[in-house]
């Protein structure tokens, strides 16, 4: 069944996308406004596609996606377009201490925890309801899931602004102290999702420091100034390859914290966020199934990796009576 609505000025459509092995139905929501068309799945909160026009006025898909539910289940490792939680990025040793109690979470990347564990939010089917301008997904993560404390109630709204920008607004509450770090793991290729490498895109990031990491991508401590290093994107330049690092976003930035541009098509992506960090990942580890290395660039707005074990980093602790609130806006234009 397909349902079209006109709540707000965004055209909204929902349809059955597929069925999991246990019989759970997965739906796809399509949002369209001001030339932008976005498709969101209730499975994993996945951004399946984002279509925007280029300099020539022709609309193309600029987010790496997969054609069907079976493909998302088969290629779960790259986290194509998923909503990551309860904790995005890594937790060293798959454990942390909170209020004097040690919590052991799922080890799913060597000895460490990454992106919510074996069955994180990216592998859950979310409840969906229409909201002005888009769709709101929600779920409840029970106390002890993947080792995390607290019953966490989460909602994430995907909406289109009047200029066609994709706004992702996250909220969460808990009944016991816990840690939370949510992000969208969308890969961008502004030349088109099937166009090949995105390494030639031009990138700017308003970040004077990064959190340096060891061979397991765990922060080593301290903050590294980007001056004179390959991490200096304060002036726009070609992305290149070899990045899976968290950038410490400059505070009090007036406007977007990042801008990505494909010179060929003229498409420009801007990122505005309330988060203190952004993970730049150039997907060098893709093996051609189904995308080649560097086929897309992830710009994951988030708190820092391993923050539960790094008291010097911005806190990811959420307590009863508090609300986790985070917003990231992906804007689209041409030049």
JSON list of C-alpha atoms in Angstrom, two decimals, residues 142-333:
[
{"chain": "A", "resi": 142, "resn": "UNK", "atom": "CA", "xyz": [15.98, -2.15, 27.01]},
{"chain": "A", "resi": 143, "resn": "UNK", "atom": "CA", "xyz": [18.32, -2.11, 29.98]},
{"chain": "A", "resi": 144, "resn": "UNK", "atom": "CA", "xyz": [21.23, -4.45, 29.28]},
{"chain": "A", "resi": 145, "resn": "UNK", "atom": "CA", "xyz": [20.97, -4.53, 25.47]},
{"chain": "A", "resi": 146, "resn": "UNK", "atom": "CA", "xyz": [24.50, -5.00, 24.11]},
{"chain": "A", "resi": 147, "resn": "UNK", "atom": "CA", "xyz": [25.63, -4.47, 27.72]},
{"chain": "A", "resi": 148, "resn": "UNK", "atom": "CA", "xyz": [24.48, -0.86, 28.06]},
{"chain": "A", "resi": 149, "resn": "UNK", "atom": "CA", "xyz": [22.68, 0.20, 31.25]},
{"chain": "A", "resi": 150, "resn": "UNK", "atom": "CA", "xyz": [19.31, 1.91, 31.30]},
{"chain": "A", "resi": 151, "resn": "UNK", "atom": "CA", "xyz": [16.10, 1.65, 29.33]},
{"chain": "A", "resi": 152, "resn": "UNK", "atom": "CA", "xyz": [16.61, 4.19, 26.54]},
{"chain": "A", "resi": 153, "resn": "UNK", "atom": "CA", "xyz": [13.69, 5.71, 24.62]},
{"chain": "A", "resi": 154, "resn": "UNK", "atom": "CA", "xyz": [14.88, 7.20, 21.32]},
{"chain": "A", "resi": 155, "resn": "UNK", "atom": "CA", "xyz": [13.22, 9.24, 18.59]},
{"chain": "A", "resi": 156, "resn": "UNK", "atom": "CA", "xyz": [14.79, 10.53, 15.39]},
{"chain": "A", "resi": 157, "resn": "UNK", "atom": "CA", "xyz": [12.97, 12.88, 13.02]},
{"chain": "A", "resi": 158, "resn": "UNK", "atom": "CA", "xyz": [13.98, 13.12, 9.36]},
{"chain": "A", "resi": 159, "resn": "UNK", "atom": "CA", "xyz": [12.50, 16.24, 7.78]},
{"chain": "A", "resi": 160, "resn": "UNK", "atom": "CA", "xyz": [13.12, 18.48, 4.78]},
{"chain": "A", "resi": 161, "resn": "UNK", "atom": "CA", "xyz": [13.52, 22.22, 5.30]},
{"chain": "A", "resi": 162, "resn": "UNK", "atom": "CA", "xyz": [11.97, 24.69, 2.87]},
{"chain": "A", "resi": 163, "resn": "UNK", "atom": "CA", "xyz": [15.22, 24.83, 0.86]},
{"chain": "A", "resi": 164, "resn": "UNK", "atom": "CA", "xyz": [15.39, 21.01, 0.58]},
{"chain": "A", "resi": 165, "resn": "UNK", "atom": "CA", "xyz": [17.98, 20.50, 3.35]},
{"chain": "A", "resi": 166, "resn": "UNK", "atom": "CA", "xyz": [17.77, 17.19, 5.22]},
{"chain": "A", "resi": 167, "resn": "UNK", "atom": "CA", "xyz": [17.38, 17.79, 8.96]},
{"chain": "A", "resi": 168, "resn": "UNK", "atom": "CA", "xyz": [17.98, 14.91, 11.38]},
{"chain": "A", "resi": 169, "resn": "UNK", "atom": "CA", "xyz": [16.86, 15.61, 14.95]},
{"chain": "A", "resi": 170, "resn": "UNK", "atom": "CA", "xyz": [17.69, 13.08, 17.67]},
{"chain": "A", "resi": 171, "resn": "UNK", "atom": "CA", "xyz": [16.14, 12.82, 21.15]},
{"chain": "A", "resi": 172, "resn": "UNK", "atom": "CA", "xyz": [16.54, 10.25, 23.93]},
{"chain": "A", "resi": 173, "resn": "UNK", "atom": "CA", "xyz": [15.67, 9.73, 27.58]},
{"chain": "A", "resi": 174, "resn": "UNK", "atom": "CA", "xyz": [16.71, 7.04, 30.06]},
{"chain": "A", "resi": 175, "resn": "UNK", "atom": "CA", "xyz": [15.53, 5.55, 33.35]},
{"chain": "A", "resi": 176, "resn": "UNK", "atom": "CA", "xyz": [19.09, 4.93, 34.61]},
{"chain": "A", "resi": 177, "resn": "UNK", "atom": "CA", "xyz": [22.50, 6.53, 33.99]},
{"chain": "A", "resi": 178, "resn": "UNK", "atom": "CA", "xyz": [23.87, 5.48, 30.61]},
{"chain": "A", "resi": 179, "resn": "UNK", "atom": "CA", "xyz": [25.96, 6.72, 27.67]},
{"chain": "A", "resi": 180, "resn": "UNK", "atom": "CA", "xyz": [24.54, 7.84, 24.32]},
{"chain": "A", "resi": 181, "resn": "UNK", "atom": "CA", "xyz": [26.15, 8.86, 21.03]},
{"chain": "A", "resi": 182, "resn": "UNK", "atom": "CA", "xyz": [23.96, 8.81, 17.91]},
{"chain": "A", "resi": 183, "resn": "UNK", "atom": "CA", "xyz": [24.81, 9.55, 14.28]},
{"chain": "A", "resi": 184, "resn": "UNK", "atom": "CA", "xyz": [23.83, 8.91, 10.68]},
{"chain": "A", "resi": 185, "resn": "UNK", "atom": "CA", "xyz": [26.36, 6.77, 8.79]},
{"chain": "A", "resi": 186, "resn": "UNK", "atom": "CA", "xyz": [25.50, 8.07, 5.32]},
{"chain": "A", "resi": 187, "resn": "UNK", "atom": "CA", "xyz": [28.18, 7.91, 2.63]},
{"chain": "A", "resi": 188, "resn": "UNK", "atom": "CA", "xyz": [28.19, 10.78, 0.12]},
{"chain": "A", "resi": 189, "resn": "UNK", "atom": "CA", "xyz": [29.32, 10.84, -3.50]},
{"chain": "A", "resi": 190, "resn": "UNK", "atom": "CA", "xyz": [28.10, 14.06, -5.04]},
{"chain": "A", "resi": 191, "resn": "UNK", "atom": "CA", "xyz": [29.00, 12.95, -8.56]},
{"chain": "A", "resi": 192, "resn": "UNK", "atom": "CA", "xyz": [26.47, 10.12, -8.18]},
{"chain": "A", "resi": 193, "resn": "UNK", "atom": "CA", "xyz": [26.37, 7.02, -6.04]},
{"chain": "A", "resi": 194, "resn": "UNK", "atom": "CA", "xyz": [27.59, 4.79, -8.90]},
{"chain": "A", "resi": 195, "resn": "UNK", "atom": "CA", "xyz": [30.16, 7.20, -10.33]},
{"chain": "A", "resi": 196, "resn": "UNK", "atom": "CA", "xyz": [33.30, 5.65, -8.80]},
{"chain": "A", "resi": 197, "resn": "UNK", "atom": "CA", "xyz": [35.71, 7.18, -6.31]},
{"chain": "A", "resi": 198, "resn": "UNK", "atom": "CA", "xyz": [34.77, 10.28, -4.32]},
{"chain": "A", "resi": 199, "resn": "UNK", "atom": "CA", "xyz": [38.41, 10.94, -3.39]},
{"chain": "A", "resi": 200, "resn": "UNK", "atom": "CA", "xyz": [38.54, 13.90, -5.79]},
{"chain": "A", "resi": 201, "resn": "UNK", "atom": "CA", "xyz": [35.84, 15.83, -3.95]},
{"chain": "A", "resi": 202, "resn": "UNK", "atom": "CA", "xyz": [36.80, 19.15, -2.38]},
{"chain": "A", "resi": 203, "resn": "UNK", "atom": "CA", "xyz": [36.35, 19.31, 1.41]},
{"chain": "A", "resi": 204, "resn": "UNK", "atom": "CA", "xyz": [36.44, 22.00, 4.06]},
{"chain": "A", "resi": 205, "resn": "UNK", "atom": "CA", "xyz": [36.14, 21.29, 7.80]},
{"chain": "A", "resi": 206, "resn": "UNK", "atom": "CA", "xyz": [36.09, 23.96, 10.50]},
{"chain": "A", "resi": 207, "resn": "UNK", "atom": "CA", "xyz": [38.38, 22.01, 12.83]},
{"chain": "A", "resi": 208, "resn": "UNK", "atom": "CA", "xyz": [41.76, 23.00, 14.14]},
{"chain": "A", "resi": 209, "resn": "UNK", "atom": "CA", "xyz": [42.32, 19.72, 16.01]},
{"chain": "A", "resi": 210, "resn": "UNK", "atom": "CA", "xyz": [41.64, 15.99, 15.80]},
{"chain": "A", "resi": 211, "resn": "UNK", "atom": "CA", "xyz": [41.63, 13.19, 18.35]},
{"chain": "A", "resi": 212, "resn": "UNK", "atom": "CA", "xyz": [44.69, 11.13, 17.30]},
{"chain": "A", "resi": 213, "resn": "UNK", "atom": "CA", "xyz": [44.22, 7.35, 17.37]},
{"chain": "A", "resi": 214, "resn": "UNK", "atom": "CA", "xyz": [46.24, 4.17, 17.64]},
{"chain": "A", "resi": 215, "resn": "UNK", "atom": "CA", "xyz": [46.20, 1.19, 15.28]},
{"chain": "A", "resi": 216, "resn": "UNK", "atom": "CA", "xyz": [42.78, 0.15, 16.58]},
{"chain": "A", "resi": 217, "resn": "UNK", "atom": "CA", "xyz": [41.30, 3.60, 15.92]},
{"chain": "A", "resi": 218, "resn": "UNK", "atom": "CA", "xyz": [41.11, 4.29, 19.67]},
{"chain": "A", "resi": 219, "resn": "UNK", "atom": "CA", "xyz": [42.05, 7.80, 20.85]},
{"chain": "A", "resi": 220, "resn": "UNK", "atom": "CA", "xyz": [45.54, 7.96, 22.31]},
{"chain": "A", "resi": 221, "resn": "UNK", "atom": "CA", "xyz": [44.72, 10.95, 24.50]},
{"chain": "A", "resi": 222, "resn": "UNK", "atom": "CA", "xyz": [45.03, 14.66, 24.00]},
{"chain": "A", "resi": 223, "resn": "UNK", "atom": "CA", "xyz": [44.14, 16.69, 20.94]},
{"chain": "A", "resi": 224, "resn": "UNK", "atom": "CA", "xyz": [46.42, 17.06, 17.92]},
{"chain": "A", "resi": 225, "resn": "UNK", "atom": "CA", "xyz": [46.56, 20.44, 16.12]},
{"chain": "A", "resi": 226, "resn": "UNK", "atom": "CA", "xyz": [46.04, 20.01, 12.37]},
{"chain": "A", "resi": 227, "resn": "UNK", "atom": "CA", "xyz": [48.60, 22.68, 11.43]},
{"chain": "A", "resi": 228, "resn": "UNK", "atom": "CA", "xyz": [51.06, 21.28, 8.91]},
{"chain": "A", "resi": 229, "resn": "UNK", "atom": "CA", "xyz": [49.34, 17.88, 8.74]},
{"chain": "A", "resi": 230, "resn": "UNK", "atom": "CA", "xyz": [47.16, 16.07, 6.22]},
{"chain": "A", "resi": 231, "resn": "UNK", "atom": "CA", "xyz": [44.23, 16.70, 8.58]},
{"chain": "A", "resi": 232, "resn": "UNK", "atom": "CA", "xyz": [44.14, 20.43, 7.89]},
{"chain": "A", "resi": 233, "resn": "UNK", "atom": "CA", "xyz": [40.94, 21.05, 5.94]},
{"chain": "A", "resi": 234, "resn": "UNK", "atom": "CA", "xyz": [40.37, 24.55, 7.28]},
{"chain": "A", "resi": 235, "resn": "UNK", "atom": "CA", "xyz": [40.90, 25.71, 3.71]},
{"chain": "A", "resi": 236, "resn": "UNK", "atom": "CA", "xyz": [39.04, 23.68, 1.10]},
{"chain": "A", "resi": 237, "resn": "UNK", "atom": "CA", "xyz": [41.15, 21.08, -0.69]},
{"chain": "A", "resi": 238, "resn": "UNK", "atom": "CA", "xyz": [40.90, 17.64, -2.29]},
{"chain": "A", "resi": 239, "resn": "UNK", "atom": "CA", "xyz": [39.92, 14.93, 0.19]},
{"chain": "A", "resi": 240, "resn": "UNK", "atom": "CA", "xyz": [42.16, 12.11, -0.97]},
{"chain": "A", "resi": 241, "resn": "UNK", "atom": "CA", "xyz": [42.15, 8.81, 0.93]},
{"chain": "A", "resi": 242, "resn": "UNK", "atom": "CA", "xyz": [43.18, 7.26, 4.24]},
{"chain": "A", "resi": 243, "resn": "UNK", "atom": "CA", "xyz": [40.85, 8.95, 6.72]},
{"chain": "A", "resi": 244, "resn": "UNK", "atom": "CA", "xyz": [38.89, 7.43, 9.60]},
{"chain": "A", "resi": 245, "resn": "UNK", "atom": "CA", "xyz": [39.37, 10.16, 12.18]},
{"chain": "A", "resi": 246, "resn": "UNK", "atom": "CA", "xyz": [37.35, 12.36, 14.51]},
{"chain": "A", "resi": 247, "resn": "UNK", "atom": "CA", "xyz": [37.70, 16.10, 13.95]},
{"chain": "A", "resi": 248, "resn": "UNK", "atom": "CA", "xyz": [37.19, 18.42, 16.90]},
{"chain": "A", "resi": 249, "resn": "UNK", "atom": "CA", "xyz": [34.88, 21.04, 15.46]},
{"chain": "A", "resi": 250, "resn": "UNK", "atom": "CA", "xyz": [35.72, 24.66, 16.19]},
{"chain": "A", "resi": 251, "resn": "UNK", "atom": "CA", "xyz": [33.35, 26.21, 18.70]},
{"chain": "A", "resi": 252, "resn": "UNK", "atom": "CA", "xyz": [30.97, 29.05, 17.86]},
{"chain": "A", "resi": 253, "resn": "UNK", "atom": "CA", "xyz": [31.10, 28.45, 14.12]},
{"chain": "A", "resi": 254, "resn": "UNK", "atom": "CA", "xyz": [28.59, 30.72, 12.41]},
{"chain": "A", "resi": 255, "resn": "UNK", "atom": "CA", "xyz": [27.16, 28.42, 9.75]},
{"chain": "A", "resi": 256, "resn": "UNK", "atom": "CA", "xyz": [28.20, 25.04, 8.36]},
{"chain": "A", "resi": 257, "resn": "UNK", "atom": "CA", "xyz": [31.09, 23.19, 10.00]},
{"chain": "A", "resi": 258, "resn": "UNK", "atom": "CA", "xyz": [31.87, 21.29, 6.82]},
{"chain": "A", "resi": 259, "resn": "UNK", "atom": "CA", "xyz": [31.41, 21.64, 3.07]},
{"chain": "A", "resi": 260, "resn": "UNK", "atom": "CA", "xyz": [31.90, 18.95, 0.43]},
{"chain": "A", "resi": 261, "resn": "UNK", "atom": "CA", "xyz": [31.88, 19.75, -3.29]},
{"chain": "A", "resi": 262, "resn": "UNK", "atom": "CA", "xyz": [32.08, 17.76, -6.51]},
{"chain": "A", "resi": 263, "resn": "UNK", "atom": "CA", "xyz": [33.65, 20.07, -9.10]},
{"chain": "A", "resi": 264, "resn": "UNK", "atom": "CA", "xyz": [32.29, 18.08, -12.04]},
{"chain": "A", "resi": 265, "resn": "UNK", "atom": "CA", "xyz": [28.58, 18.21, -11.20]},
{"chain": "A", "resi": 266, "resn": "UNK", "atom": "CA", "xyz": [28.76, 21.40, -9.14]},
{"chain": "A", "resi": 267, "resn": "UNK", "atom": "CA", "xyz": [26.86, 19.77, -6.28]},
{"chain": "A", "resi": 268, "resn": "UNK", "atom": "CA", "xyz": [27.69, 21.08, -2.81]},
{"chain": "A", "resi": 269, "resn": "UNK", "atom": "CA", "xyz": [26.87, 19.46, 0.54]},
{"chain": "A", "resi": 270, "resn": "UNK", "atom": "CA", "xyz": [27.05, 21.51, 3.73]},
{"chain": "A", "resi": 271, "resn": "UNK", "atom": "CA", "xyz": [26.93, 20.14, 7.28]},
{"chain": "A", "resi": 272, "resn": "UNK", "atom": "CA", "xyz": [25.59, 22.10, 10.24]},
{"chain": "A", "resi": 273, "resn": "UNK", "atom": "CA", "xyz": [25.44, 20.40, 13.64]},
{"chain": "A", "resi": 274, "resn": "UNK", "atom": "CA", "xyz": [25.09, 20.79, 17.37]},
{"chain": "A", "resi": 275, "resn": "UNK", "atom": "CA", "xyz": [27.68, 18.04, 17.91]},
{"chain": "A", "resi": 276, "resn": "UNK", "atom": "CA", "xyz": [31.29, 18.73, 19.01]},
{"chain": "A", "resi": 277, "resn": "UNK", "atom": "CA", "xyz": [32.90, 16.28, 16.60]},
{"chain": "A", "resi": 278, "resn": "UNK", "atom": "CA", "xyz": [32.71, 14.79, 13.13]},
{"chain": "A", "resi": 279, "resn": "UNK", "atom": "CA", "xyz": [34.20, 11.53, 11.91]},
{"chain": "A", "resi": 280, "resn": "UNK", "atom": "CA", "xyz": [35.67, 11.74, 8.41]},
{"chain": "A", "resi": 281, "resn": "UNK", "atom": "CA", "xyz": [35.74, 8.27, 6.85]},
{"chain": "A", "resi": 282, "resn": "UNK", "atom": "CA", "xyz": [36.85, 7.80, 3.24]},
{"chain": "A", "resi": 283, "resn": "UNK", "atom": "CA", "xyz": [35.81, 4.12, 3.04]},
{"chain": "A", "resi": 284, "resn": "UNK", "atom": "CA", "xyz": [39.20, 2.87, 1.91]},
{"chain": "A", "resi": 285, "resn": "UNK", "atom": "CA", "xyz": [38.26, -0.60, 3.17]},
{"chain": "A", "resi": 286, "resn": "UNK", "atom": "CA", "xyz": [35.42, -1.16, 0.69]},
{"chain": "A", "resi": 287, "resn": "UNK", "atom": "CA", "xyz": [36.24, -4.26, -1.36]},
{"chain": "A", "resi": 288, "resn": "UNK", "atom": "CA", "xyz": [34.04, -3.83, -4.41]},
{"chain": "A", "resi": 289, "resn": "UNK", "atom": "CA", "xyz": [31.06, -5.64, -2.90]},
{"chain": "A", "resi": 290, "resn": "UNK", "atom": "CA", "xyz": [28.99, -3.71, -3.76]},
{"chain": "A", "resi": 291, "resn": "UNK", "atom": "CA", "xyz": [31.08, -0.51, -3.83]},
{"chain": "A", "resi": 292, "resn": "UNK", "atom": "CA", "xyz": [34.74, 0.06, -4.65]},
{"chain": "A", "resi": 293, "resn": "UNK", "atom": "CA", "xyz": [37.16, 1.70, -2.18]},
{"chain": "A", "resi": 294, "resn": "UNK", "atom": "CA", "xyz": [36.46, 5.39, -1.55]},
{"chain": "A", "resi": 295, "resn": "UNK", "atom": "CA", "xyz": [33.12, 5.21, -3.35]},
{"chain": "A", "resi": 296, "resn": "UNK", "atom": "CA", "xyz": [31.66, 7.51, -0.71]},
{"chain": "A", "resi": 297, "resn": "UNK", "atom": "CA", "xyz": [32.70, 9.85, 2.07]},
{"chain": "A", "resi": 298, "resn": "UNK", "atom": "CA", "xyz": [31.08, 9.65, 5.50]},
{"chain": "A", "resi": 299, "resn": "UNK", "atom": "CA", "xyz": [30.77, 12.83, 7.57]},
{"chain": "A", "resi": 300, "resn": "UNK", "atom": "CA", "xyz": [29.44, 11.49, 10.86]},
{"chain": "A", "resi": 301, "resn": "UNK", "atom": "CA", "xyz": [28.53, 14.22, 13.34]},
{"chain": "A", "resi": 302, "resn": "UNK", "atom": "CA", "xyz": [28.96, 12.89, 16.87]},
{"chain": "A", "resi": 303, "resn": "UNK", "atom": "CA", "xyz": [30.65, 13.06, 20.24]},
{"chain": "A", "resi": 304, "resn": "UNK", "atom": "CA", "xyz": [34.20, 11.75, 20.35]},
{"chain": "A", "resi": 305, "resn": "UNK", "atom": "CA", "xyz": [35.17, 8.06, 20.21]},
{"chain": "A", "resi": 306, "resn": "UNK", "atom": "CA", "xyz": [35.80, 6.37, 23.57]},
{"chain": "A", "resi": 307, "resn": "UNK", "atom": "CA", "xyz": [34.37, 9.33, 25.50]},
{"chain": "A", "resi": 308, "resn": "UNK", "atom": "CA", "xyz": [33.05, 7.07, 28.30]},
{"chain": "A", "resi": 309, "resn": "UNK", "atom": "CA", "xyz": [36.71, 6.27, 29.10]},
{"chain": "A", "resi": 310, "resn": "UNK", "atom": "CA", "xyz": [38.01, 9.80, 28.51]},
{"chain": "A", "resi": 311, "resn": "UNK", "atom": "CA", "xyz": [36.79, 12.24, 31.17]},
{"chain": "A", "resi": 312, "resn": "UNK", "atom": "CA", "xyz": [38.64, 15.05, 29.38]},
{"chain": "A", "resi": 313, "resn": "UNK", "atom": "CA", "xyz": [36.32, 14.63, 26.34]},
{"chain": "A", "resi": 314, "resn": "UNK", "atom": "CA", "xyz": [32.81, 16.13, 26.16]},
{"chain": "A", "resi": 315, "resn": "UNK", "atom": "CA", "xyz": [30.55, 13.86, 28.21]},
{"chain": "A", "resi": 316, "resn": "UNK", "atom": "CA", "xyz": [28.21, 11.33, 26.62]},
{"chain": "A", "resi": 317, "resn": "UNK", "atom": "CA", "xyz": [26.52, 10.47, 29.93]},
{"chain": "A", "resi": 318, "resn": "UNK", "atom": "CA", "xyz": [22.72, 10.73, 30.04]},
{"chain": "A", "resi": 319, "resn": "UNK", "atom": "CA", "xyz": [20.87, 10.58, 33.36]},
{"chain": "A", "resi": 320, "resn": "UNK", "atom": "CA", "xyz": [17.22, 10.20, 34.35]},
{"chain": "A", "resi": 321, "resn": "UNK", "atom": "CA", "xyz": [15.39, 13.50, 34.09]},
{"chain": "A", "resi": 322, "resn": "UNK", "atom": "CA", "xyz": [17.71, 14.72, 31.31]},
{"chain": "A", "resi": 323, "resn": "UNK", "atom": "CA", "xyz": [17.10, 14.63, 27.56]},
{"chain": "A", "resi": 324, "resn": "UNK", "atom": "CA", "xyz": [19.65, 13.90, 24.88]},
{"chain": "A", "resi": 325, "resn": "UNK", "atom": "CA", "xyz": [19.06, 16.38, 22.04]},
{"chain": "A", "resi": 326, "resn": "UNK", "atom": "CA", "xyz": [21.13, 16.61, 18.87]},
{"chain": "A", "resi": 327, "resn": "UNK", "atom": "CA", "xyz": [20.50, 18.06, 15.41]},
{"chain": "A", "resi": 328, "resn": "UNK", "atom": "CA", "xyz": [22.42, 17.84, 12.15]},
{"chain": "A", "resi": 329, "resn": "UNK", "atom": "CA", "xyz": [21.38, 19.49, 8.88]},
{"chain": "A", "resi": 330, "resn": "UNK", "atom": "CA", "xyz": [22.69, 18.42, 5.47]},
{"chain": "A", "resi": 331, "resn": "UNK", "atom": "CA", "xyz": [22.20, 21.27, 2.99]},
{"chain": "A", "resi": 332, "resn": "UNK", "atom": "CA", "xyz": [22.40, 20.98, -0.81]},
{"chain": "A", "resi": 333, "resn": "UNK", "atom": "CA", "xyz": [23.26, 23.57, -3.45]}
]
